[in-house]
Every structure is written in C-alpha cells, then in structure tokens.
XYZ file of C-alpha atoms in Angstrom:
725
model
C -88.257 -48.693 -37.729
C -91.494 -50.704 -37.947
C -90.931 -54.322 -36.942
C -91.641 -55.711 -40.421
C -89.112 -53.307 -42.000
C -86.521 -54.077 -39.304
C -86.876 -57.805 -40.010
C -86.345 -57.195 -43.765
C -83.190 -55.126 -43.071
C -81.753 -57.780 -40.730
C -82.575 -60.513 -43.255
C -80.761 -58.566 -46.008
C -77.684 -57.968 -43.807
C -77.465 -61.614 -42.726
C -77.891 -62.891 -46.308
C -75.170 -60.513 -47.566
C -72.828 -61.534 -44.717
C -73.183 -65.290 -45.379
C -72.741 -64.777 -49.129
C -69.736 -62.346 -49.074
C -68.257 -62.858 -45.608
C -68.717 -59.155 -44.711
C -71.466 -56.621 -44.113
C -72.692 -54.551 -47.090
C -71.190 -51.107 -47.711
C -73.837 -48.436 -48.455
C -71.199 -46.710 -50.588
C -70.327 -49.675 -52.812
C -73.920 -50.855 -53.222
C -74.993 -47.380 -54.427
C -77.497 -47.053 -51.563
C -75.868 -43.890 -50.189
C -75.565 -42.272 -53.630
C -79.245 -42.922 -54.387
C -80.283 -41.512 -51.000
C -78.286 -38.295 -51.551
C -79.639 -37.817 -55.078
C -83.189 -38.261 -53.769
C -82.582 -35.540 -51.147
C -82.616 -37.840 -48.116
C -80.837 -36.466 -45.024
C -77.774 -38.483 -44.007
C -75.350 -38.678 -41.099
C -71.565 -38.957 -41.431
C -68.921 -39.171 -38.692
C -65.933 -36.929 -39.350
C -63.606 -38.744 -36.958
C -64.084 -42.525 -37.008
C -61.088 -44.908 -36.620
C -62.869 -47.748 -38.476
C -63.724 -45.560 -41.461
C -60.156 -44.249 -41.546
C -58.804 -47.827 -41.557
C -61.017 -48.745 -44.524
C -59.921 -45.630 -46.375
C -56.213 -45.932 -45.535
C -55.672 -49.718 -45.638
C -58.333 -50.962 -48.054
C -58.184 -47.835 -50.264
C -61.913 -47.226 -50.024
C -63.142 -43.725 -50.824
C -63.211 -41.302 -47.928
C -66.810 -40.292 -47.081
C -66.212 -36.652 -47.965
C -64.426 -37.728 -51.155
C -67.533 -39.739 -51.979
C -69.792 -36.699 -51.356
C -67.608 -34.498 -53.554
C -67.847 -37.070 -56.355
C -71.654 -37.105 -56.116
C -71.848 -33.299 -56.014
C -69.727 -33.066 -59.169
C -72.476 -34.828 -61.121
C -75.414 -33.108 -59.387
C -77.003 -29.740 -60.162
C -78.704 -29.469 -56.785
C -76.330 -28.384 -53.954
C -75.484 -30.678 -51.047
C -75.339 -28.929 -47.662
C -73.055 -30.227 -44.928
C -74.082 -29.087 -41.435
C -71.397 -29.550 -38.745
C -73.046 -30.969 -35.653
C -71.757 -31.004 -32.074
C -73.247 -33.264 -29.388
C -72.345 -32.468 -25.774
C -73.419 -34.379 -22.684
C -71.945 -31.939 -20.155
C -70.499 -28.414 -20.061
C -67.354 -29.146 -18.079
C -64.389 -27.314 -19.673
C -61.590 -29.434 -21.086
C -58.302 -29.312 -19.193
C -54.773 -29.598 -20.479
C -53.679 -31.737 -17.508
C -55.241 -35.251 -17.717
C -56.620 -37.072 -14.681
C -56.386 -40.773 -13.847
C -59.959 -41.338 -15.097
C -58.957 -39.950 -18.502
C -56.066 -42.409 -18.757
C -58.189 -45.473 -17.940
C -61.536 -44.580 -19.536
C -60.583 -42.256 -22.385
C -60.682 -38.472 -22.676
C -64.047 -36.732 -22.746
C -63.647 -35.727 -26.400
C -62.837 -39.369 -27.335
C -64.231 -41.551 -24.533
C -63.837 -45.291 -24.176
C -66.836 -47.653 -24.117
C -67.308 -47.500 -20.325
C -67.091 -43.703 -20.281
C -69.557 -43.446 -23.190
C -72.105 -45.507 -21.263
C -71.502 -43.512 -18.063
C -71.824 -40.170 -19.888
C -75.065 -41.231 -21.516
C -76.795 -42.484 -18.369
C -75.542 -39.634 -16.128
C -76.119 -36.718 -18.504
C -78.595 -37.808 -21.205
C -81.239 -35.425 -19.795
C -78.817 -32.519 -20.296
C -77.500 -33.553 -23.717
C -77.163 -30.613 -26.076
C -76.934 -30.641 -29.879
C -75.531 -27.560 -31.574
C -75.313 -26.834 -35.299
C -72.650 -24.714 -36.966
C -73.076 -22.730 -40.168
C -74.024 -25.002 -43.158
C -71.428 -25.487 -45.894
C -72.625 -25.431 -49.518
C -70.649 -28.210 -51.221
C -71.550 -27.012 -54.731
C -70.278 -23.485 -53.975
C -67.118 -24.965 -52.435
C -66.415 -27.048 -55.557
C -66.974 -24.065 -57.846
C -64.433 -22.046 -55.850
C -61.685 -24.669 -56.382
C -59.285 -24.933 -59.360
C -60.570 -27.578 -61.869
C -57.327 -29.589 -61.708
C -57.191 -29.804 -57.893
C -57.157 -33.476 -56.711
C -60.369 -34.683 -55.071
C -58.410 -36.286 -52.210
C -56.791 -32.950 -51.368
C -60.163 -31.194 -51.323
C -61.657 -33.902 -49.090
C -58.818 -33.441 -46.572
C -59.251 -29.653 -46.585
C -62.998 -30.023 -46.218
C -62.592 -32.357 -43.242
C -60.237 -29.901 -41.516
C -62.635 -27.004 -42.139
C -65.569 -28.926 -40.664
C -63.599 -30.139 -37.645
C -62.336 -26.601 -37.014
C -65.903 -25.277 -37.243
C -67.103 -27.820 -34.677
C -64.125 -27.102 -32.418
C -64.828 -23.357 -32.528
C -68.442 -24.059 -31.628
C -67.223 -26.214 -28.753
C -65.042 -23.319 -27.494
C -68.094 -21.027 -27.485
C -69.927 -23.500 -25.224
C -67.130 -24.991 -23.099
C -64.591 -22.196 -23.248
C -60.897 -22.702 -23.997
C -58.905 -25.690 -22.793
C -58.233 -24.695 -19.189
C -54.871 -24.376 -17.542
C -54.629 -24.940 -13.822
C -54.522 -21.841 -11.604
C -50.947 -22.711 -10.643
C -49.903 -22.821 -14.303
C -51.435 -19.376 -14.808
C -49.709 -18.055 -11.704
C -46.278 -19.275 -12.761
C -46.652 -17.870 -16.269
C -47.826 -14.467 -15.001
C -45.184 -14.079 -12.281
C -42.316 -15.190 -14.540
C -43.191 -12.579 -17.156
C -40.101 -10.470 -18.050
C -41.948 -7.191 -17.400
C -42.842 -8.242 -13.852
C -39.291 -9.467 -13.242
C -37.943 -6.105 -14.455
C -40.390 -4.174 -12.252
C -39.396 -6.203 -9.179
C -35.695 -5.604 -9.848
C -36.299 -1.879 -10.357
C -38.359 -1.516 -7.161
C -35.854 -3.597 -5.148
C -33.024 -1.296 -6.244
C -30.479 -4.139 -6.140
C -31.379 -5.295 -2.606
C -31.665 -9.131 -2.547
C -33.887 -9.065 0.545
C -36.262 -6.625 -1.145
C -36.401 -8.843 -4.260
C -37.606 -11.800 -2.153
C -40.249 -9.681 -0.442
C -41.456 -8.186 -3.724
C -41.709 -11.651 -5.299
C -43.766 -12.747 -2.315
C -45.947 -9.631 -2.717
C -46.436 -10.393 -6.423
C -47.637 -13.911 -5.559
C -50.068 -12.518 -2.992
C -51.351 -9.986 -5.529
C -52.065 -12.818 -7.969
C -53.964 -14.747 -5.279
C -55.929 -11.590 -4.436
C -56.867 -11.033 -8.089
C -57.243 -14.341 -9.921
C -60.413 -16.344 -10.495
C -60.427 -20.052 -9.643
C -63.170 -21.294 -11.955
C -64.989 -24.486 -11.027
C -67.968 -25.637 -13.100
C -69.544 -27.318 -10.041
C -70.052 -23.912 -8.417
C -71.605 -22.556 -11.614
C -74.006 -25.502 -11.812
C -74.981 -25.069 -8.157
C -75.461 -21.331 -8.705
C -77.654 -22.061 -11.739
C -79.996 -24.235 -9.667
C -80.109 -21.687 -6.820
C -80.630 -18.737 -9.163
C -83.421 -20.495 -11.062
C -85.250 -20.759 -7.743
C -84.440 -17.125 -6.859
C -85.592 -15.695 -10.206
C -88.931 -17.508 -9.917
C -89.310 -16.337 -6.328
C -88.793 -12.590 -6.818
C -89.108 -11.865 -10.562
C -91.814 -12.480 -13.133
C -89.321 -13.633 -15.756
C -86.197 -12.693 -17.676
C -86.785 -11.227 -21.132
C -83.694 -12.036 -23.241
C -82.853 -10.589 -26.663
C -82.364 -14.002 -28.323
C -81.962 -12.615 -31.837
C -78.859 -10.599 -30.977
C -77.599 -13.294 -28.596
C -77.422 -15.627 -31.626
C -75.289 -12.998 -33.406
C -73.033 -12.755 -30.328
C -72.666 -16.531 -30.358
C -71.567 -16.455 -34.005
C -69.163 -13.551 -33.388
C -67.530 -15.428 -30.499
C -65.648 -17.453 -33.132
C -63.525 -14.392 -34.040
C -61.806 -13.966 -30.688
C -62.385 -13.502 -26.943
C -65.783 -11.915 -26.247
C -65.780 -8.893 -23.926
C -69.231 -8.353 -22.410
C -69.859 -4.742 -21.338
C -73.210 -4.550 -19.533
C -74.853 -1.580 -17.862
C -74.508 -1.709 -14.085
C -77.562 -0.922 -11.991
C -77.610 -3.720 -9.415
C -75.362 -6.199 -7.641
C -77.347 -9.001 -9.271
C -76.088 -7.875 -12.702
C -73.094 -10.115 -11.921
C -75.391 -13.097 -11.543
C -78.162 -12.596 -14.065
C -76.073 -12.147 -17.236
C -73.815 -15.121 -16.510
C -76.791 -17.297 -15.647
C -78.526 -16.368 -18.915
C -75.370 -17.200 -20.900
C -75.051 -20.553 -19.115
C -78.750 -21.274 -19.741
C -78.206 -20.615 -23.471
C -75.139 -22.849 -23.725
C -72.396 -20.227 -23.834
C -69.260 -20.337 -21.724
C -69.602 -17.775 -18.953
C -67.043 -14.962 -18.853
C -64.454 -14.153 -16.212
C -66.051 -11.180 -14.453
C -64.200 -8.128 -13.126
C -65.647 -7.640 -9.626
C -64.794 -4.910 -7.150
C -62.551 -5.940 -4.251
C -65.394 -4.873 -1.941
C -67.180 -8.099 -2.982
C -64.302 -10.348 -1.902
C -65.709 -10.726 1.648
C -66.178 -14.240 3.099
C -67.902 -16.443 2.042
C -69.236 -14.748 -1.088
C -65.748 -13.810 -2.295
C -64.786 -17.495 -2.386
C -68.019 -18.456 -4.169
C -67.705 -15.632 -6.716
C -64.054 -16.543 -7.384
C -65.007 -20.178 -8.000
C -67.795 -18.992 -10.322
C -65.384 -17.040 -12.521
C -64.972 -13.640 -10.813
C -61.582 -11.976 -10.511
C -61.157 -9.005 -8.203
C -59.919 -5.520 -8.929
C -59.011 -2.658 -6.615
C -60.806 0.648 -7.054
C -57.491 2.403 -7.708
C -53.970 1.330 -8.729
C -52.464 4.531 -7.343
C -49.090 3.869 -5.678
C -49.295 0.108 -6.417
C -47.061 -0.320 -9.457
C -46.327 -4.010 -8.938
C -50.007 -4.779 -8.297
C -50.896 -2.994 -11.545
C -48.289 -5.036 -13.459
C -49.557 -8.353 -12.041
C -53.176 -7.419 -12.773
C -52.399 -6.332 -16.344
C -50.403 -9.494 -17.071
C -53.199 -11.661 -15.646
C -55.733 -10.056 -18.010
C -53.357 -10.630 -20.923
C -53.040 -14.281 -19.901
C -56.833 -14.725 -19.872
C -57.068 -13.216 -23.361
C -54.177 -15.307 -24.657
C -55.949 -18.468 -23.461
C -59.170 -17.280 -25.142
C -61.418 -16.654 -22.132
C -64.433 -14.353 -22.512
C -64.399 -11.419 -20.067
C -67.007 -9.147 -18.523
C -66.453 -5.719 -17.014
C -68.499 -2.674 -16.151
C -67.294 0.318 -18.128
C -69.177 2.665 -15.778
C -66.864 1.602 -12.942
C -69.640 1.157 -10.375
C -73.392 0.830 -10.032
C -75.487 3.740 -11.259
C -77.377 5.298 -8.354
C -79.253 7.745 -10.576
C -80.757 5.355 -13.149
C -78.849 6.757 -16.144
C -75.491 5.496 -17.392
C -72.349 6.865 -15.747
C -69.669 8.276 -18.055
C -67.167 5.555 -19.017
C -63.972 4.753 -17.121
C -61.123 3.987 -19.511
C -58.578 2.097 -17.335
C -59.653 -1.516 -17.892
C -60.454 -0.853 -21.543
C -56.901 0.467 -22.024
C -55.487 -2.809 -20.670
C -57.584 -4.791 -23.180
C -56.507 -2.633 -26.124
C -52.876 -2.856 -25.032
C -53.150 -6.666 -24.910
C -54.658 -6.725 -28.416
C -51.959 -4.441 -29.837
C -49.247 -6.599 -28.237
C -50.636 -9.689 -30.000
C -52.109 -11.616 -27.061
C -55.222 -12.251 -29.194
C -56.098 -11.976 -32.889
C -59.218 -9.939 -32.215
C -61.478 -8.746 -29.410
C -65.253 -8.854 -29.767
C -66.953 -6.227 -27.594
C -70.603 -6.879 -26.733
C -72.365 -3.899 -25.108
C -75.441 -5.075 -23.206
C -78.234 -3.465 -21.241
C -79.643 -5.054 -18.086
C -82.871 -3.310 -17.076
C -85.332 -4.003 -14.276
C -89.006 -3.236 -13.831
C -87.990 -2.520 -10.268
C -84.471 -2.323 -8.850
C -83.772 -4.291 -5.651
C -81.474 -1.640 -4.152
C -83.759 1.339 -4.837
C -84.169 2.350 -1.160
C -80.436 2.408 -0.446
C -79.828 4.340 -3.688
C -82.424 6.956 -2.737
C -80.774 7.402 0.660
C -77.370 7.881 -0.994
C -78.810 10.419 -3.444
C -80.220 12.302 -0.478
C -76.764 12.561 1.103
C -76.377 9.362 3.177
C -73.086 7.457 3.071
C -72.829 4.178 1.137
C -72.747 1.101 3.395
C -69.868 -1.329 2.989
C -70.749 -4.812 1.663
C -70.552 -7.603 4.252
C -71.842 -11.079 5.103
C -74.280 -9.430 7.526
C -75.959 -7.678 4.586
C -76.715 -11.043 2.968
C -78.936 -11.989 5.900
C -80.616 -8.585 5.781
C -81.252 -9.199 2.077
C -83.673 -12.008 2.989
C -86.431 -9.387 3.063
C -86.082 -9.169 -0.740
C -87.472 -12.698 -0.997
C -90.833 -11.445 0.275
C -91.286 -8.994 -2.625
C -91.841 -9.142 -6.362
C -89.719 -7.027 -8.663
C -91.335 -7.499 -12.062
C -89.247 -8.506 -15.070
C -85.558 -8.331 -15.962
C -84.718 -7.288 -19.542
C -81.417 -8.202 -21.191
C -80.657 -6.622 -24.564
C -77.478 -7.095 -26.622
C -75.981 -4.594 -29.031
C -74.377 -5.683 -32.294
C -70.896 -7.100 -31.487
C -67.951 -4.805 -32.255
C -64.742 -6.383 -33.612
C -61.822 -4.272 -32.390
C -59.836 -5.223 -35.479
C -62.555 -3.846 -37.763
C -63.225 -0.830 -35.516
C -59.588 0.305 -35.545
C -59.364 -0.160 -39.313
C -62.460 2.021 -39.803
C -61.327 4.713 -37.328
C -57.671 5.251 -38.170
C -58.157 9.014 -37.824
C -58.911 8.485 -34.097
C -55.623 6.649 -33.414
C -54.414 9.203 -30.832
C -57.596 9.097 -28.754
C -59.089 5.730 -29.675
C -59.385 4.494 -26.044
C -61.683 7.370 -25.093
C -63.566 7.306 -28.408
C -64.155 3.562 -28.121
C -65.327 3.924 -24.503
C -67.971 6.468 -25.528
C -68.915 4.359 -28.557
C -69.592 1.412 -26.212
C -71.629 3.509 -23.763
C -73.736 4.874 -26.640
C -74.306 1.299 -27.832
C -75.614 0.346 -24.360
C -77.961 3.347 -24.384
C -79.295 2.374 -27.826
C -80.394 -1.078 -26.636
C -81.696 0.010 -23.218
C -85.321 -1.021 -23.146
C -88.178 1.338 -22.294
C -90.016 -0.360 -19.427
C -93.625 0.486 -18.514
C -92.503 1.994 -15.195
C -89.864 4.189 -16.884
C -92.477 5.513 -19.317
C -95.137 6.186 -16.657
C -92.581 7.779 -14.294
C -91.503 10.115 -17.116
C -95.112 11.044 -17.871
C -95.916 11.805 -14.222
C -92.794 13.890 -13.582
C -92.998 15.909 -16.794
C -96.639 17.007 -16.738
C -98.527 15.637 -13.766
C -96.404 16.467 -10.726
C -99.399 17.931 -8.842
C -101.702 15.043 -9.747
C -103.706 13.539 -12.594
C -106.666 11.534 -13.784
C -105.966 8.257 -15.596
C -106.951 9.580 -19.027
C -104.569 12.576 -18.626
C -101.671 10.300 -17.714
C -102.507 7.980 -20.629
C -102.441 10.890 -23.104
C -99.013 12.096 -21.915
C -97.559 8.573 -21.845
C -98.868 8.005 -25.374
C -97.140 11.201 -26.612
C -93.840 10.007 -25.121
C -94.262 6.463 -26.460
C -95.020 7.771 -29.954
C -91.841 9.838 -29.772
C -89.768 6.838 -28.610
C -91.094 4.656 -31.420
C -90.344 7.383 -33.970
C -86.683 7.094 -32.958
C -86.878 3.262 -32.790
C -86.091 2.985 -29.082
C -86.594 -0.645 -27.943
C -89.746 -0.994 -25.843
C -91.051 -3.746 -23.577
C -93.531 -6.029 -25.343
C -96.138 -5.274 -22.666
C -96.390 -1.724 -24.081
C -98.026 -3.230 -27.182
C -101.131 -3.468 -24.962
C -100.795 0.162 -24.014
C -103.899 1.114 -22.011
C -103.890 -2.143 -20.049
C -100.189 -1.679 -19.218
C -100.757 1.927 -18.050
C -103.498 0.680 -15.708
C -101.377 -2.190 -14.372
C -98.351 0.070 -13.798
C -100.468 2.663 -12.004
C -101.973 -0.053 -9.789
C -98.451 -1.272 -8.998
C -97.369 2.249 -7.964
C -100.471 2.641 -5.779
C -99.817 -0.723 -4.092
C -96.220 0.324 -3.426
C -97.513 3.608 -1.937
C -95.520 5.660 -4.457
C -98.765 7.061 -5.873
C -101.753 7.953 -3.668
C -105.347 8.391 -4.761
C -108.520 10.239 -3.857
C -111.413 7.832 -4.318
C -114.303 8.412 -6.707
C -116.894 10.506 -4.819
C -120.264 11.646 -6.226
C -119.314 10.664 -9.763
C -115.962 12.467 -9.646
C -113.213 10.543 -11.401
C -110.465 9.042 -9.175
C -107.619 11.519 -8.732
C -104.008 10.345 -8.311
C -101.095 12.279 -6.783
C -97.491 11.723 -5.689
C -96.043 13.009 -2.411
C -92.811 15.000 -2.753
C -90.661 12.412 -0.953
C -91.789 9.708 -3.417
C -90.783 11.619 -6.547
C -87.119 10.599 -6.126
C -88.178 7.006 -6.748
C -89.919 7.948 -9.984
C -86.901 10.080 -10.979
C -84.668 6.983 -10.877
C -86.813 5.138 -13.429
C -87.313 8.248 -15.577
C -83.520 8.615 -15.765
C -83.150 5.101 -17.197
C -84.559 6.388 -20.520
C -83.685 10.098 -20.304
C -80.928 9.688 -22.921
C -83.698 9.243 -25.519
C -85.090 12.715 -24.792
C -82.110 14.944 -23.917
C -81.487 16.729 -27.285
C -85.212 17.491 -27.551
C -85.321 18.599 -23.905
C -82.483 21.088 -24.502
C -84.180 22.522 -27.604
C -87.509 22.740 -25.746
C -85.791 24.678 -22.922
C -84.386 27.091 -25.519
C -87.765 27.589 -27.211
C -89.581 28.225 -23.920
C -87.049 30.674 -22.433
C -86.592 34.300 -23.333
C -89.125 37.023 -24.009
C -88.952 37.097 -27.818
C -91.970 35.884 -29.750
C -89.727 34.022 -32.225
C -86.335 32.281 -31.940
C -83.711 32.003 -34.653
C -82.145 28.655 -35.487
C -78.748 30.126 -34.565
C -79.963 31.112 -31.081
C -81.580 27.697 -30.517
C -78.419 25.817 -31.536
C -76.249 28.122 -29.388
C -78.449 27.290 -26.380
C -78.283 23.603 -27.317
C -74.462 23.717 -27.489
C -74.282 25.559 -24.135
C -76.520 23.008 -22.379
C -74.483 20.154 -23.870
C -71.298 21.665 -22.408
C -72.971 22.404 -19.071
C -74.173 18.828 -18.660
C -71.161 17.069 -20.208
C -70.639 15.151 -16.934
C -74.264 13.990 -16.893
C -75.088 12.638 -20.335
C -73.606 10.721 -23.245
C -74.665 12.498 -26.421
C -75.363 10.554 -29.590
C -74.356 13.318 -32.010
C -72.069 12.222 -34.824
C -69.342 14.415 -36.278
C -71.883 17.255 -36.524
C -72.118 18.586 -32.953
C -75.540 20.095 -33.701
C -77.027 16.883 -35.127
C -79.236 16.268 -32.075
C -80.392 19.888 -32.019
C -81.315 19.867 -35.706
C -83.189 16.570 -35.282
C -85.163 18.040 -32.381
C -86.117 21.157 -34.372
C -87.249 18.899 -37.241
C -89.338 16.719 -34.903
C -91.036 19.718 -33.279
C -91.814 21.141 -36.746
C -93.324 17.823 -37.891
C -95.368 17.642 -34.675
C -96.699 21.205 -35.255
C -95.246 22.400 -31.928
C -93.426 25.178 -33.817
C -93.789 26.825 -37.208
C -91.275 28.619 -39.387
C -91.976 32.318 -39.885
C -91.309 32.955 -43.599
C -90.504 36.660 -43.203
C -87.325 36.080 -41.158
C -86.876 32.285 -41.129
C -87.216 32.119 -37.318
C -89.328 29.677 -35.296
C -92.515 30.464 -33.441
C -94.395 28.329 -30.917
C -97.896 27.184 -31.821
C -100.759 26.848 -29.345
C -100.078 23.076 -29.367
C -96.393 23.785 -28.716
C -97.197 25.911 -25.642
C -99.165 22.946 -24.300
C -96.799 20.074 -25.208
C -93.221 21.442 -25.241
C -93.118 21.776 -21.410
C -93.215 17.951 -21.323
C -89.780 17.846 -22.981
C -88.372 20.856 -21.109
C -89.370 19.281 -17.766
C -87.080 16.315 -18.484
C -84.058 18.619 -18.086
C -85.423 20.799 -15.276
C -84.195 18.591 -12.395
C -80.620 18.925 -13.645
C -80.961 22.675 -14.257
C -82.134 23.154 -10.673
C -79.303 20.959 -9.298
C -76.684 23.041 -11.100
C -78.376 26.284 -10.006
C -78.140 25.141 -6.351
C -74.467 24.204 -6.877
C -73.723 27.607 -8.412
C -75.451 29.423 -5.526
C -73.328 27.418 -3.093
C -70.125 28.396 -4.928
C -71.123 32.066 -4.953
C -70.965 32.093 -1.164
C -67.404 33.251 -0.536
C -66.717 30.958 2.432
C -67.485 27.865 0.285
C -64.805 28.458 -2.354
C -62.013 26.890 -0.295
C -64.059 24.034 1.169
C -63.329 20.364 0.517
C -65.674 18.498 -1.811
C -67.372 16.576 1.004
C -68.182 19.847 2.819
C -69.398 21.448 -0.409
C -71.763 18.541 -0.988
C -73.195 18.907 2.518
C -73.681 22.647 1.986
C -75.396 22.067 -1.379
C -77.674 19.480 0.190
C -78.626 21.943 2.951
C -79.225 24.787 0.471
C -81.266 22.553 -1.832
C -83.651 21.475 0.946
C -83.939 25.092 2.101
C -84.658 26.375 -1.425
C -87.314 23.695 -1.920
C -89.131 24.700 1.271
C -88.896 28.361 0.206
C -90.397 27.501 -3.193
C -87.285 28.613 -5.107
C -86.996 25.177 -6.754
C -89.838 22.860 -7.768
C -88.055 19.515 -7.750
C -86.950 17.842 -4.520
C -85.144 15.355 -6.812
C -82.763 18.199 -7.709
C -81.254 17.775 -4.231
C -79.018 14.984 -5.521
C -75.526 14.158 -4.297
C -74.611 12.777 -7.751
C -75.816 15.865 -9.633
C -73.991 18.129 -7.164
C -70.780 16.113 -7.548
C -70.959 16.417 -11.343
C -71.675 20.152 -11.051
C -68.584 20.618 -8.842
C -66.468 18.812 -11.463
C -67.833 21.120 -14.175
C -67.353 24.331 -12.167
C -63.814 23.370 -11.133
C-alpha cells in the first residue's frame, strides 16, 4: 500500500478499536460484501482456529456461509479457487518426529516452524491452484429448503478435499516407514499360506522360508528419501545442460495427467530406449511439482553404489524371471499391492527391456497382470495409466546397441562402466523429447471393453503400446535417416534428400504424427541435420569441384546407425510399406484389391513379432487406408474396366520409398529362412542358429544377394526364429 493509504487504514483501525474495544470486522461493516459485489478478488482461509472460535462461540457467520448469502442475491457467479502453498516437497509421514511435537506438524506449523520454513524455503515456495468452483452453479444444484449452514459445511469439506488431493499429487501419499511396509507385506495371509505349503509342516523350514521372505523384501523394496531426489535433481540439471540441448516436454498433456492423478495411483508407462529414461522422466516430474513414481528397475541395476542411490530415489528391483521362485513372486506381488493401497504412483517399462532396434518391443504382460489383479482385489479405487514416449535426437548407447545388433554379447552393468561413461560428458546429444498420451482410467477402460474380459490383460498391453507409438515424436534425425535409407542409399545431393524428406513429412502430417518443432523450419533443419551427420562421420561428402554440386554418401557400416533412428518412426509407415510391396511385386500390370489385401494380411502375420499394428476391429483397416492414400497421391489409379489398381508413372518413382521401409525386415527373414532350410540347422539351439544366420547374412551381402547390411540383425533373426517355430 502507498504510505498515505496505509496511514489512513491504521488511523481507521485505531479509531474503531478505541471506540468499540475491538478491531472492525469486514463482514459486519459490509466492506467484504461491497468488495465481492464489485468483483474484487478476495482471500479466505479455510482452516483458521480464530475464525472458527468467532463462528462457534460468538455465533458469527462462517465465511463460506457469508459467501453463499451474497451469491443468493447476486446474478453474477462467484468463483472459489482452492489454493495450496507449499514451501518444500518433503512427503508427510505417519510417524511424527520430536521436531513435530515441539514445533508443530508441517501441515499446521507453530510460529517458530513457520518462520523457519519461510526463511529456509521461500525461494522454492510453490503455489498451486485446483479447479475453480462456481458458487452460483453449486447453489442451483441444491434443494431450495437445504439449510445454508449445512451447505457451508459441505462446501468447506469439498474445498479441503480438493486441496488435499492436489497436495497428494505433489507430495505423494502420507508415507509409512519401510519397516511398517515390510511387516504388513510379510504378515499377509497369502504369504503365510505359501510359506506353510512350501515348508510341508517342517518347523525348521518355516523359519528359513520366513527369513527368505524378509530377504526378498529387502532385495525388492524401495527406500525413498527426498534428500536423494533433491541431490539427483541438482546433479541432473548440470548433466542435462552439459550433454543435451534441452528437454522438450509435452506440458499440455502433462497438465491433463496432473488432473487425472486425483482419480487414483498413476502408472507411468514410458518407452525404453536408454538407461537414462529412469532419470529423465522422474526429474521432469519433480521439476513440474509432481510426486515422482516408484520405478520398477531391473535387478541388474542393483550394483553398488548405484543400486543404493536408485533405491533411495524411489526404485524397486525386479528379477528378469520369477521361474521357480514362488515365494519371491508372492512377496513381490504383495509389495506392489501395498504401494497401490498407499496411493503411490508407479513406473514400469512394458517392453521389458531397452529397445536395441529403435522401434518398440512387443509388450510383456507380467507386471501389468499384477496391477490389474491388485485393482480387481480392491487395493485401489482406480488405476490411471499414462503411456509416454521418451525420444532422443541421439541415443547415448548407440554404439553398444549397434554391436549387439551385429551379434556381440551384451555387457553386464557394473560400477566400472560408470567411469567409462565419463566419455559421454565430452559429447552433445541434441534434445530429449517427452510426450504424454491421454491418461487411461482402468475403471472406465474395463467398463467400455466388457467383451474383452477373457483377454483384457493382453488387449490392454497392446492398447498401451499403441498409445506410446501415437505420441512418439518424429525427430529431424529420424526423418532424414528414413529419407536416406529409402531412396538415397548410394548417395544424394541436398536438393534430392530435401525432396524425399518433404514427401515423408507431408505423409506424417497427413496422419497427424507429432513432429519436432524444429521441422517447422524445414530446409534449415535438413541442412543442420546433414551437417551433424557429416561431423559425426556417418555421412561422407565429395566436395564441390568445377561447379559440381556437393555429393553425399553413406558407407555400408554406417547404415546400421541410420537404421536405428529410422526404426523409431517406422510404425507410422508400415501399413503403407506393406501395400507398396504388394503393388511393386508380381508381373501383372494391374493388381486387384483382394490380392493387395491378401498380401497385406500375409505380411502382417509374417512380421507379427516385429510391429504393433494400429488396425481396429477391421484387420484390413491399415491396408485400405494405404490404398486410399496412394490413390489420393496419384501413385495408383483405378482401372474402370475391372476395378483393379494400376501404377502411374509417379507411382513407379515414389512407391519404392515406402516399399524400402520394409525391405530390411524382408531380407532378415529371407536369411533366417535360408538358414532353416539347411538340414543340419534344424536341430540347433537358438544361440547357434543366430550365429549361423549372422554368418550367412554377411556372406549374402558380400555376394550381392541382399542389399541391406542392416538386415544382418540379431533382433530380427530372433523374431524370425520365433515366427518359424
């Protein structure tokens, strides 16, 4: 307030006090009513002991009662906006400490604690607003004879509940100690029954099995400590700035996720391309004031000291298989149910492990089944699944992935690898992109899909994977890699590459695939991406000589790297690639729709272990869409005499772009089939078959029988073996 106005206010208050022996009430003087009617914003405390005393002892009107009375006589609606002010993100605990006893609990601190909180955390204070409540609409929804006092009480409870739910989104549920969790899990009747069954009445065995159960819990359970998260946040902020050019977050859908978190525990299901997926998503959630989830991490990451740090940051550990470990499985399942019952958000990777190929791996259903079982058994009112895509301009592990694809064995994670990872700090990896799908309430999903009751675990798993694919962003490198590998494998001039990339981008935008904002400046982005690939020695060039335009080319051994990034968006093209293959094969001048769709269905079956198809109930939906797109693009025309399709001159030129997207996989499966044809290979173990396929693939490439060295892929061969078997 200006000094002159402040003096007038103080003068008024002092005069009123000396005249009436008390300070003026803005309610009794009509000041508050006038302010509301004039549309002035006001602030009310929902929980205030002094206000309650006035209302209860002196029979003054409750503040909300007063607002309701004003609204009754007003045409214009009054909006109440619940507001939460937090000074720190430390979760509330259900076991008080000595400081809480002496200085008041954090949610209702004493004077000393208020001062300490303000001076220690005022720089990190956070104000959050819940959904506004329309008081006029609320009044109109109530029976005319309902007492005003009753409505005021209900209104207060609604607002407090809204603020509390918002607090849970930010701070998480009130935390039990790890020991409390352990005792509750291990004393569960199902675990007791399992121990007794496995012990077979032997008292000594019962003791040992109980000890084993306790050790299993210690092996699995997280031991969340906010101090570790805060330290990680500082360290990661430095790391992101050091090696990345920024993190592009889908804030619009994150706001929807935040709102949906009120319904029940949130289950984040991100794509899994890198070890830093564990870190980046949680750090983004923490940065945007959301309680970070308990993350399902592979037991391979439990090595010292990172295992301890991850556990303290919210990770719990899971074995790759539960086979032959019945008691372990029971303890793990009950622990997950306990987390859901307490209201913790969770995060798990439905692919099971990191994708080495760039595309999503088909979903694993085990962990999802545990979550659905917990929901059906009533451990939570709802589950809110949030599929998310984490994409990178450049993946940090690309070299190790390429070695594994070429047949090398995966190296085990260890502390030694952390020191080797220091070399990453000397490089730049572009941007990280985090996109969120629309949240999926399991309660609503099951109500809408009652006909899938028998197979809903599998159907839901594929629904979630499709949702991740739909929000996977098209990065500049993914687009340029696709353009090079589909039409310019032998080399290209810049304008040729730009034309092909533009055709692909136009296609992607037709189907509303999310694209990086940098692609809005298309030609500049193509140039920058090409320069990046040249600097990384993925693309080579022949300099401009005697007025000849610069010519770019890619060595065979570098095409695997481009294949990885192409695969990150291949799901957008697959139906069209299959139809293009059908149109370009065969000797007939025209192709019938029936023949095209039969080829499409065959290729879908052949590559069922490779791709997640987005067809609805009509299995030919993708094929029909592709035919329609190629017609609209004038790549094919319909011959009116017989209703068949014929390629146009433009189609002969452009359709190979789409067909080339599937060619790597066709060649991989051809190599696998040739390996199986050899009689001596039929009885070999899978590991020996893979070695033989790798040998044959390299041989065939040198002989010119296959065009794509990328077809020599351990992952593709493994999927082909599964299909053939």
